[in-house]
Amino acid sequence: MGTADLLHAAVDGDDGVLPFASRAHAGALLGRRLTAYRGLDPLVLGIPRGGVAVAAGVAAALDAELDVVVVRKLGAPMQPELAIGAITADGTRHVAEDIARRVGVTTEYLSAVSRAEQAEARRREERFRGSRRPPRVRGRAVIIVDDGLATGASMVVALHAVRREHPAKLVVGVPVGSREACDAVSALADEVVCLAHPEPFEAVGLYYWSFPQLEDREVDELLTDARTLR
């Protein structure tokens, strides 16, 4: 299937056809599918950086509190772009054991890269949150948002981390994802809302006309704007 075919693959549901114009556009459409949570004091958590731009649209649609759950990829030795797992600021970790075995990851390497990435996740979470207290999770409907699910590794570890804080309901919201990744996260979430499941699934950025790399300051602005709106 060529690029043009991929970009015009059919979308499950009635929220339009790929590609999304931008992350903001995708967030607005995703918010429309999640309106059942409006008025229930939901918490929307974006996975930085790109996921926050989508989450901001969801939070606006639901009049919800917006915050972050920072997830850091664990890169393979000599191949840092290859994810062998992911970790959050609180140390919740998920390792793709098959990939780790295939590339020869040692226990010592895994411990070292986990410590380094957890520290970076903690630093980023503190940067984005500033002096604000972490949001209350217990007893609330929590919607974790990313700009897409390719493997689902980041979302899996985010779900494990948030589940530890006892939300009343744990929801995954993404504009686009592979069926395999959505199936993987559905085992951990109470509900998964994904607007599109193009087949075959390619890189997430293919399903957006505009998909720039976001800077930390842009994430800061999205979080500040969301607080101002509420």
GROMACS .gro file of C-alpha atoms in nm, residues 7-131:
model
  125
    7LEU     CA    1  -0.323   0.859   0.438
    8HIS     CA    2  -0.674   0.790   0.318
    9ALA     CA    3  -0.733   0.463   0.501
   10ALA     CA    4  -1.082   0.429   0.644
   11VAL     CA    5  -1.142   0.534   1.002
   12ASP     CA    6  -1.341   0.319   1.243
   13GLY     CA    7  -1.644   0.519   1.354
   14ASP     CA    8  -1.781   0.844   1.216
   15ASP     CA    9  -1.515   1.099   1.311
   16GLY     CA   10  -1.377   1.157   0.964
   17VAL     CA   11  -1.100   1.017   0.748
   18LEU     CA   12  -0.727   1.016   0.799
   19PRO     CA   13  -0.507   1.214   0.806
   20PHE     CA   14  -0.574   1.446   1.100
   21ALA     CA   15  -0.480   1.806   1.026
   22SER     CA   16  -0.278   1.836   1.347
   23ARG     CA   17  -0.258   1.705   1.702
   24ALA     CA   18  -0.500   1.980   1.808
   25HIS     CA   19  -0.750   1.866   1.544
   26ALA     CA   20  -0.711   1.505   1.658
   27GLY     CA   21  -0.765   1.609   2.020
   28ALA     CA   22  -1.087   1.791   1.935
   29LEU     CA   23  -1.222   1.484   1.752
   30LEU     CA   24  -1.115   1.254   2.035
   31GLY     CA   25  -1.282   1.482   2.289
   32ARG     CA   26  -1.610   1.443   2.102
   33ARG     CA   27  -1.591   1.068   2.151
   34LEU     CA   28  -1.527   1.106   2.524
   35THR     CA   29  -1.805   1.350   2.616
   36ALA     CA   30  -1.967   1.092   2.847
   37TYR     CA   31  -1.700   1.194   3.101
   38ARG     CA   32  -1.785   1.563   3.091
   39GLY     CA   33  -1.917   1.680   3.429
   40LEU     CA   34  -1.766   1.381   3.613
   41ASP     CA   35  -1.447   1.561   3.723
   42PRO     CA   36  -1.223   1.362   3.487
   43LEU     CA   37  -0.845   1.391   3.485
   44VAL     CA   38  -0.672   1.394   3.146
   45LEU     CA   39  -0.305   1.292   3.145
   46GLY     CA   40  -0.098   1.355   2.833
   47ILE     CA   41   0.223   1.166   2.757
   48PRO     CA   42   0.480   1.435   2.667
   49ARG     CA   43   0.553   1.573   2.441
   50GLY     CA   44   0.316   1.506   2.150
   51GLY     CA   45   0.048   1.344   2.362
   52VAL     CA   46  -0.003   1.664   2.559
   53ALA     CA   47  -0.105   1.853   2.244
   54VAL     CA   48  -0.378   1.594   2.183
   55ALA     CA   49  -0.472   1.579   2.552
   56ALA     CA   50  -0.522   1.956   2.562
   57GLY     CA   51  -0.802   1.925   2.307
   58VAL     CA   52  -0.960   1.641   2.503
   59ALA     CA   53  -0.940   1.837   2.830
   60ALA     CA   54  -1.098   2.143   2.667
   61ALA     CA   55  -1.387   1.936   2.531
   62LEU     CA   56  -1.451   1.778   2.872
   63ASP     CA   57  -1.377   2.084   3.087
   64ALA     CA   58  -1.125   1.855   3.258
   65GLU     CA   59  -0.806   1.898   3.456
   66LEU     CA   60  -0.497   1.846   3.238
   67ASP     CA   61  -0.166   1.710   3.361
   68VAL     CA   62   0.114   1.482   3.245
   69VAL     CA   63   0.242   1.131   3.297
   70VAL     CA   64   0.604   1.124   3.180
   71VAL     CA   65   0.728   0.804   3.019
   72ARG     CA   66   1.086   0.751   2.904
   73LYS     CA   67   1.195   0.492   2.650
   74LEU     CA   68   1.464   0.243   2.751
   75GLY     CA   69   1.696   0.225   2.451
   76ALA     CA   70   1.891  -0.084   2.351
   77PRO     CA   71   2.271  -0.087   2.390
   78MET     CA   72   2.437   0.064   2.082
   79GLN     CA   73   2.088   0.119   1.936
   80PRO     CA   74   1.925   0.386   2.155
   81GLU     CA   75   1.646   0.438   1.902
   82LEU     CA   76   1.533   0.076   1.956
   83ALA     CA   77   1.302   0.056   2.259
   84ILE     CA   78   1.348  -0.243   2.486
   85GLY     CA   79   1.095  -0.099   2.730
   86ALA     CA   80   0.984   0.215   2.910
   87ILE     CA   81   0.982   0.365   3.260
   88THR     CA   82   0.794   0.638   3.449
   89ALA     CA   83   0.908   0.890   3.707
   90ASP     CA   84   0.789   0.669   3.993
   91GLY     CA   85   0.994   0.374   3.866
   92THR     CA   86   0.713   0.175   3.706
   93ARG     CA   87   0.886  -0.020   3.429
   94HIS     CA   88   0.785  -0.239   3.139
   95VAL     CA   89   1.044  -0.443   2.949
   96ALA     CA   90   0.985  -0.617   2.616
   97GLU     CA   91   1.163  -0.936   2.717
   98ASP     CA   92   1.178  -1.081   2.366
   99ILE     CA   93   1.350  -0.771   2.228
  100ALA     CA   94   1.581  -0.745   2.528
  101ARG     CA   95   1.692  -1.106   2.481
  102ARG     CA   96   1.738  -1.063   2.108
  103VAL     CA   97   1.975  -0.768   2.145
  104GLY     CA   98   2.163  -0.918   2.439
  105VAL     CA   99   2.062  -0.682   2.719
  106THR     CA  100   2.236  -0.764   3.045
  107THR     CA  101   2.094  -0.715   3.393
  108GLU     CA  102   2.360  -0.453   3.462
  109TYR     CA  103   2.277  -0.257   3.146
  110LEU     CA  104   1.903  -0.270   3.216
  111SER     CA  105   1.955  -0.143   3.572
  112ALA     CA  106   2.180   0.141   3.455
  113VAL     CA  107   1.957   0.261   3.171
  114SER     CA  108   1.650   0.235   3.397
  115ARG     CA  109   1.812   0.454   3.664
  116ALA     CA  110   1.914   0.714   3.408
  117GLU     CA  111   1.576   0.730   3.234
  118GLN     CA  112   1.379   0.731   3.559
  119ALA     CA  113   1.584   1.028   3.676
  120GLU     CA  114   1.514   1.207   3.347
  121ALA     CA  115   1.143   1.125   3.372
  122ARG     CA  116   1.137   1.268   3.725
  123ARG     CA  117   1.320   1.582   3.610
  124ARG     CA  118   1.076   1.637   3.324
  125GLU     CA  119   0.771   1.576   3.541
  126GLU     CA  120   0.896   1.830   3.794
  127ARG     CA  121   0.969   2.076   3.512
  128PHE     CA  122   0.624   2.050   3.358
  129ARG     CA  123   0.444   2.054   3.692
  130GLY     CA  124   0.652   2.325   3.859
  131SER     CA  125   0.534   2.404   4.212
   0.00000   0.00000   0.00000
